[in-house]
Short mmCIF file of C-alpha atoms in Angstrom, two decimals:
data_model
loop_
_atom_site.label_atom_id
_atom_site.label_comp_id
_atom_site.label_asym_id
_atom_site.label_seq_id
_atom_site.Cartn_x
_atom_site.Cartn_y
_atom_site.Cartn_z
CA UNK R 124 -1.08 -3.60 -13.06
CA UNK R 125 2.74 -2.93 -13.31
CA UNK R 126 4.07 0.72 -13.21
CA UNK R 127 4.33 1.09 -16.93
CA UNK R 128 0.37 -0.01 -17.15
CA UNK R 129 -0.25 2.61 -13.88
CA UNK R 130 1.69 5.03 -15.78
CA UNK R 131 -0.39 5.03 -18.65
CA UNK R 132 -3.71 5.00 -16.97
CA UNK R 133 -2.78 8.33 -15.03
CA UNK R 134 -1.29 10.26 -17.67
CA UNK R 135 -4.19 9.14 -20.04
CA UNK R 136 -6.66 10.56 -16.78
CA UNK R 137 -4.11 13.65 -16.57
CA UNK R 138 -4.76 14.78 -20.33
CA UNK R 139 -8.20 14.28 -20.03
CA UNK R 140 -8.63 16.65 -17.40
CA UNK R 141 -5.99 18.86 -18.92
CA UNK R 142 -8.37 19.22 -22.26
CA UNK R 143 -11.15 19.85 -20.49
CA UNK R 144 -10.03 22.89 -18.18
CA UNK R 145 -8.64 24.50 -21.40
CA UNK R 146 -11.95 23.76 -23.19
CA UNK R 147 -14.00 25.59 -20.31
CA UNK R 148 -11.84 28.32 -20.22
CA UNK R 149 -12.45 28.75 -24.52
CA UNK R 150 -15.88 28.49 -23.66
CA UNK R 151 -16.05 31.01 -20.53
CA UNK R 152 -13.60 33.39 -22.40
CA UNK R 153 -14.98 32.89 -25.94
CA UNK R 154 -10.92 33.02 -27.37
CA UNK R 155 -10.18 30.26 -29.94
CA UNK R 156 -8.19 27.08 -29.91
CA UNK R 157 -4.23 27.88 -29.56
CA UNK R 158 -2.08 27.20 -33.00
CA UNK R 159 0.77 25.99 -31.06
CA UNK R 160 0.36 22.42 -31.48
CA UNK R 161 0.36 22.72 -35.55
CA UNK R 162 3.21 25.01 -35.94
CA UNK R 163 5.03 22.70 -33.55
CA UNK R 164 4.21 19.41 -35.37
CA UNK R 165 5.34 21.20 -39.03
CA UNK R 166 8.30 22.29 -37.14
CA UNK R 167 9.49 18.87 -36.41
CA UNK R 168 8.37 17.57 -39.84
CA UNK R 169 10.50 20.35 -41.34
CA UNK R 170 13.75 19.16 -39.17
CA UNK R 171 13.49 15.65 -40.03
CA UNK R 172 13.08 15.89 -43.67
CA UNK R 173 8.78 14.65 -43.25
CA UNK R 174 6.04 16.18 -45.64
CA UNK R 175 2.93 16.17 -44.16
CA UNK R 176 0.29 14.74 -46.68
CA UNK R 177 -2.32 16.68 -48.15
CA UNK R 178 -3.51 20.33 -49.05
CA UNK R 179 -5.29 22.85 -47.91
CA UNK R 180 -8.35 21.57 -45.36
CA UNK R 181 -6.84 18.24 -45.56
CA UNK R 182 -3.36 19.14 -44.48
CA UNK R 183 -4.35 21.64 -42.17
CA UNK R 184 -6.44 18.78 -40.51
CA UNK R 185 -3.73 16.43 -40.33
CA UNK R 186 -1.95 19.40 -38.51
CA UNK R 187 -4.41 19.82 -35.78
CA UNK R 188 -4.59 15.91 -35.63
CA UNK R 189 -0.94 15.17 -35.04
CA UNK R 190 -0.85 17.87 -32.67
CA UNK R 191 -3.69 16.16 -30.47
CA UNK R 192 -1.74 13.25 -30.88
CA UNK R 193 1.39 14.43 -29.77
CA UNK R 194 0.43 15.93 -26.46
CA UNK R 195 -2.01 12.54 -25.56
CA UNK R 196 1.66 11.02 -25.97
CA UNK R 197 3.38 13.68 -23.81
CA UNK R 198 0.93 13.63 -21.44
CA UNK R 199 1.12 10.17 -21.19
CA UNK R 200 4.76 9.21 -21.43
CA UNK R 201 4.96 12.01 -18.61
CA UNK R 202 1.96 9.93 -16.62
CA UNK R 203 4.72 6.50 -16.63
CA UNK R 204 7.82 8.51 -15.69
CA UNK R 205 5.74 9.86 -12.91
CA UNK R 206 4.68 6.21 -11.88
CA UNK R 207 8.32 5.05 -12.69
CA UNK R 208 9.68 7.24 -9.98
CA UNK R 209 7.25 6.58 -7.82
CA UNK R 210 7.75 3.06 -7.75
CA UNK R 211 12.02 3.96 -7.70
CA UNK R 212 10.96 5.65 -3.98
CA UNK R 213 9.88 9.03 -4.53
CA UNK R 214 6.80 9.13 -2.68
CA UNK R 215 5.40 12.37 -2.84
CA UNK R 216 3.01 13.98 -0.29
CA UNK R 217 -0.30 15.33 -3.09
CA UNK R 218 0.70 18.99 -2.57
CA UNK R 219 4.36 18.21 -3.91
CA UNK R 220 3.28 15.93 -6.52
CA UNK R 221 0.70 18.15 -7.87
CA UNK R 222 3.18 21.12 -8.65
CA UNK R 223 6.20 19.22 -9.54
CA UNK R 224 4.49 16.72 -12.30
CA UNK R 225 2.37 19.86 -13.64
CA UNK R 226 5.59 22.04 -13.74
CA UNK R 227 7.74 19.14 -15.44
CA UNK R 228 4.46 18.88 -18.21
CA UNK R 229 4.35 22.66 -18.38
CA UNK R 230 8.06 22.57 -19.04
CA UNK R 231 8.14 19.56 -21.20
CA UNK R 232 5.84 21.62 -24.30
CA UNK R 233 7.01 25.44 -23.45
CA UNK R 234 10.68 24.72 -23.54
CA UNK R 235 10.64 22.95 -27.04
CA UNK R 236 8.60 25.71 -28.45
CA UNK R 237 10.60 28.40 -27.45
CA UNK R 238 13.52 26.81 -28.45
CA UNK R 239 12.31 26.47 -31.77
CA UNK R 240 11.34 30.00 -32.29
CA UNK R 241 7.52 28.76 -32.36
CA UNK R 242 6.93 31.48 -29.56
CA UNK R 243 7.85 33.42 -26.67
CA UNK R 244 7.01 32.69 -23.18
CA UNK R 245 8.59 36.34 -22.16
CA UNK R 246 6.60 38.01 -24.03
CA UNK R 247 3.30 36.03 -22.70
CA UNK R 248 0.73 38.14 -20.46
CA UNK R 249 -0.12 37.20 -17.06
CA UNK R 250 -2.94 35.93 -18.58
CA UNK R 251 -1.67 33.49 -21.34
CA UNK R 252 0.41 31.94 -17.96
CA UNK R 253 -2.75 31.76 -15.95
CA UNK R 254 -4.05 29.85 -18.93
CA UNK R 255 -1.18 27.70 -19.29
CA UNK R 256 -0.09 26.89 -15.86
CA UNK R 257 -4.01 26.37 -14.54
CA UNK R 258 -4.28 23.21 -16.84
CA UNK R 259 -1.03 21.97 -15.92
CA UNK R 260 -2.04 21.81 -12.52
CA UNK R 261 -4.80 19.84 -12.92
CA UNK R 262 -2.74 17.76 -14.95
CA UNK R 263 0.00 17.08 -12.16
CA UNK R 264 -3.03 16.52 -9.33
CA UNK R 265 -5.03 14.07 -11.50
CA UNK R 266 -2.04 11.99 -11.77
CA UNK R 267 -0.86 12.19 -8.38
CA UNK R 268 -4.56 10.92 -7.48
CA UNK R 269 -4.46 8.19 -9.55
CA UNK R 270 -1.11 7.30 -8.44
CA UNK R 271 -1.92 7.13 -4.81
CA UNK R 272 -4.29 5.00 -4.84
CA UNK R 273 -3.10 2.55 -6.83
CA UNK R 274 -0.64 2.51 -3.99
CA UNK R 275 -3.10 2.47 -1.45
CA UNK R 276 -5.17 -0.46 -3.33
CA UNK R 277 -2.19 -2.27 -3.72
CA UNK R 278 -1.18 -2.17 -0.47
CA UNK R 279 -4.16 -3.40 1.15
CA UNK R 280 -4.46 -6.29 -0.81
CA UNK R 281 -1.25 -6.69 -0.04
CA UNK R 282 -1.97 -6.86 3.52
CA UNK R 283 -5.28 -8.93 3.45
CA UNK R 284 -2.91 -12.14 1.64
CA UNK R 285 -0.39 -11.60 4.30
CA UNK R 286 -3.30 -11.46 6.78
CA UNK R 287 -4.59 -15.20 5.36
CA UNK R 288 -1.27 -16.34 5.14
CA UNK R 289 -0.22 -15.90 8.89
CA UNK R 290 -4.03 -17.07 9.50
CA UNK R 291 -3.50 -20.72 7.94
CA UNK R 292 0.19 -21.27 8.96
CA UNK R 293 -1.13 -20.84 12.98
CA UNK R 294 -4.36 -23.36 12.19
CA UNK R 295 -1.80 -25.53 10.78
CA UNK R 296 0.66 -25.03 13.53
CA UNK R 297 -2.00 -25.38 15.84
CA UNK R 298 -3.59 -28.88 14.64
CA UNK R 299 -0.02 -30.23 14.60
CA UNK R 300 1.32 -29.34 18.18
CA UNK R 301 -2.25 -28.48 20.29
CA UNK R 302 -4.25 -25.86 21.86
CA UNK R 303 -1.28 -23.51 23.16
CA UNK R 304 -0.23 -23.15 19.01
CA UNK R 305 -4.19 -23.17 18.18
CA UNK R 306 -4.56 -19.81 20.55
CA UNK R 307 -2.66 -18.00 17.84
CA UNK R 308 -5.17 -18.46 15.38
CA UNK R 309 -7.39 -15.60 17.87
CA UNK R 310 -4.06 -13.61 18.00
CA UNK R 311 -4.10 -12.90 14.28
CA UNK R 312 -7.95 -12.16 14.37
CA UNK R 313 -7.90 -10.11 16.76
CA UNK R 314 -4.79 -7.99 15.87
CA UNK R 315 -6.32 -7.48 12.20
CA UNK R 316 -9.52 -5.18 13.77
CA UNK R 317 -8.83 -1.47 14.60
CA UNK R 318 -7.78 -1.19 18.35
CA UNK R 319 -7.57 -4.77 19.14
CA UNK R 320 -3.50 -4.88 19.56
CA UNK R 321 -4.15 -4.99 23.12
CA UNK R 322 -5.94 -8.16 22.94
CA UNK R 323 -3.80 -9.53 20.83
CA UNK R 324 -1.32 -9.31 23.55
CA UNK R 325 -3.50 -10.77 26.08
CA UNK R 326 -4.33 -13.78 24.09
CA UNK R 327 -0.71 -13.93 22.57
CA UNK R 328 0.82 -13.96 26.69
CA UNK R 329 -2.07 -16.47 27.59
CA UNK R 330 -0.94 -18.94 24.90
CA UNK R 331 2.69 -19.01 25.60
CA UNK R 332 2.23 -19.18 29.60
CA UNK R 333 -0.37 -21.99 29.52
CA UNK R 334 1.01 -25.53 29.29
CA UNK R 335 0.99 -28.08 26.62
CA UNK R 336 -2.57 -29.82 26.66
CA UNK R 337 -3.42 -33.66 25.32
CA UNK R 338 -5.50 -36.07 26.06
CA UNK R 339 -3.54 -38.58 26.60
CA UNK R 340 -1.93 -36.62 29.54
CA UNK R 341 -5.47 -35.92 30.89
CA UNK R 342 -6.61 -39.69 31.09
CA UNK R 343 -2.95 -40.33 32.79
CA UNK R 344 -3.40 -37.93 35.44
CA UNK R 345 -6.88 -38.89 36.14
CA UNK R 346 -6.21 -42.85 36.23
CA UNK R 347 -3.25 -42.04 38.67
CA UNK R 348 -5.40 -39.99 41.25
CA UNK R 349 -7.70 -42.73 41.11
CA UNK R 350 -5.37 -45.52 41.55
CA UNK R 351 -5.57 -46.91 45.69
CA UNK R 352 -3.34 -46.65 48.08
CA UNK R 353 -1.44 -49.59 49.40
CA UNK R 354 -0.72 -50.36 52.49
CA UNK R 355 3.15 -49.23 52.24
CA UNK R 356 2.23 -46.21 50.79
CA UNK R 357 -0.75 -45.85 54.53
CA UNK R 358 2.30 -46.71 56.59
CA UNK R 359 4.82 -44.65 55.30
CA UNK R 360 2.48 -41.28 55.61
CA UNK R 361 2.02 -41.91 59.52
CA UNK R 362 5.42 -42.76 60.15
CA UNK R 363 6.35 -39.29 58.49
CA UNK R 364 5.54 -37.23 61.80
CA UNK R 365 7.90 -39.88 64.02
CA UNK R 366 10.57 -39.19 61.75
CA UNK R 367 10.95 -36.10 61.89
CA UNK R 368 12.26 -35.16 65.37
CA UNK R 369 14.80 -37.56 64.82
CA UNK R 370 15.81 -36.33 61.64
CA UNK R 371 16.07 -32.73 62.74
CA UNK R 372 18.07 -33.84 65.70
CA UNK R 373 15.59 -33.08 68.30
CA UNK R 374 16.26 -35.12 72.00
CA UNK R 375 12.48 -34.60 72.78
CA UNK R 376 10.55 -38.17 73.26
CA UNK R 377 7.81 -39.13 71.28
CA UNK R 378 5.00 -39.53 73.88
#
């Protein structure tokens, strides 16, 4: 999946989670569903010049309904930026990411409705925040979660393909040019296992200090220690020993 597709997966996760704390808390506290959303939606309806369809029941049920819609598609455009700036570099440790994406989704509906007048987050209770920033939270942490490991799947896939890649180049190497290349192969076996970089090493520092190995250099060495001596080759070895005074400049006889 691309960031865009990431993006939409956690922020689609995020709002789930978000509805359901603020469902349990209506059902723990008993206090009804917040208006917010409708007055909000017929807010923006009134500024751009939309009439919402319908009457009584009906319209008031389109009101709820666009609200619900409208903060799926916060929630959700928020869940892509997040992944967005993730993939731009800003890797954030799960504390960090929790708070700041569940502050920038608190911010994203409280600012717009108190700047339309809808209400007034100084006049809220410590209780309304508690309600408002607890789901929030949840909000930022689900998508963090889902964000990080995405990453983390990602990245060891990446690894296993690199892991087959070096794999085949050294069997490949290795059939080409002989054993020494060959020993690689166990290099990048070993060094793939937890702990085995020591190994690695050994095996690595074996293959480049042992020599080149064919067969053809086998059978030449063993048909030349087999070949006979000649008779030149007899007389030359015992004269070696006479030779050698002389050669060093000794004046001692040769008895």
């Amino acid at each position: 999946m691309n960031a865009v597709t990431t993006g939409i997966v956690a922020g689609a996760a995020g709002t789930t989670m978000l509805d359901a704390v603020t469902y349990l808390d209506m059902a723990i506290r008993g206090r009804p569903a917040s208006t917010v959303p409708e007055k909000t939606v017929e807010s923006v309806a009134s500024a751009l010049g939309v009439a919402i369809p319908g009457r009584g029941e009906a319209l008031a049920a389109r009101r709820s309904a666009f609200g619900a819609l409208g903060g799926i598609a916060v929630g959700t455009g928020l869940g892509v930026a997040a992944a967005l700036t993730r993939r731009a570099g800003a890797h954030l440790t799960p504390t960090a990411g929790t708070i700041g994406i569940g502050l920038a989704a608190m911010a994203a509906t409280d600012i717009p409705i108190a700047l339309r007048g809808i209400s007034d987050p100084r006049r809220w209770t410590a209780q309304d925040w508690l309600s408002d920033l607890v789901p929030h939270l949840v909000y930022g942490a689900t998508v963090t979660t889902v964000l990080r490991q995405r990453d983390e799947t990602t990245g060891h896939r990446t690894d296993r393909a690199a892991e087959r890649s070096s794999t085949v180049r050294s069997a490949v190497i290795g059939v080409a040019s002989g054993l020494r290349s060959s020993t690689g192969i166990a290099a990048v076996l070993l060094s793939g296992a937890p702990g085995s970089a020591h190994r690695a090493r050994l095996v690595g520092a074996t293959a480049s200090s042992a020599p080149n190995w064919s067969p053809t250099r086998t059978r030449t060495y063993r048909r030349a220690s087999r070949r006979p001596r000649s008779p030149d080759d007899s007389s030359q070895a015992a004269e070696a020993p006479r030779r050698w005074p002389a050669a060093t400049g000794s004046t001692r006889r040769r008895p």
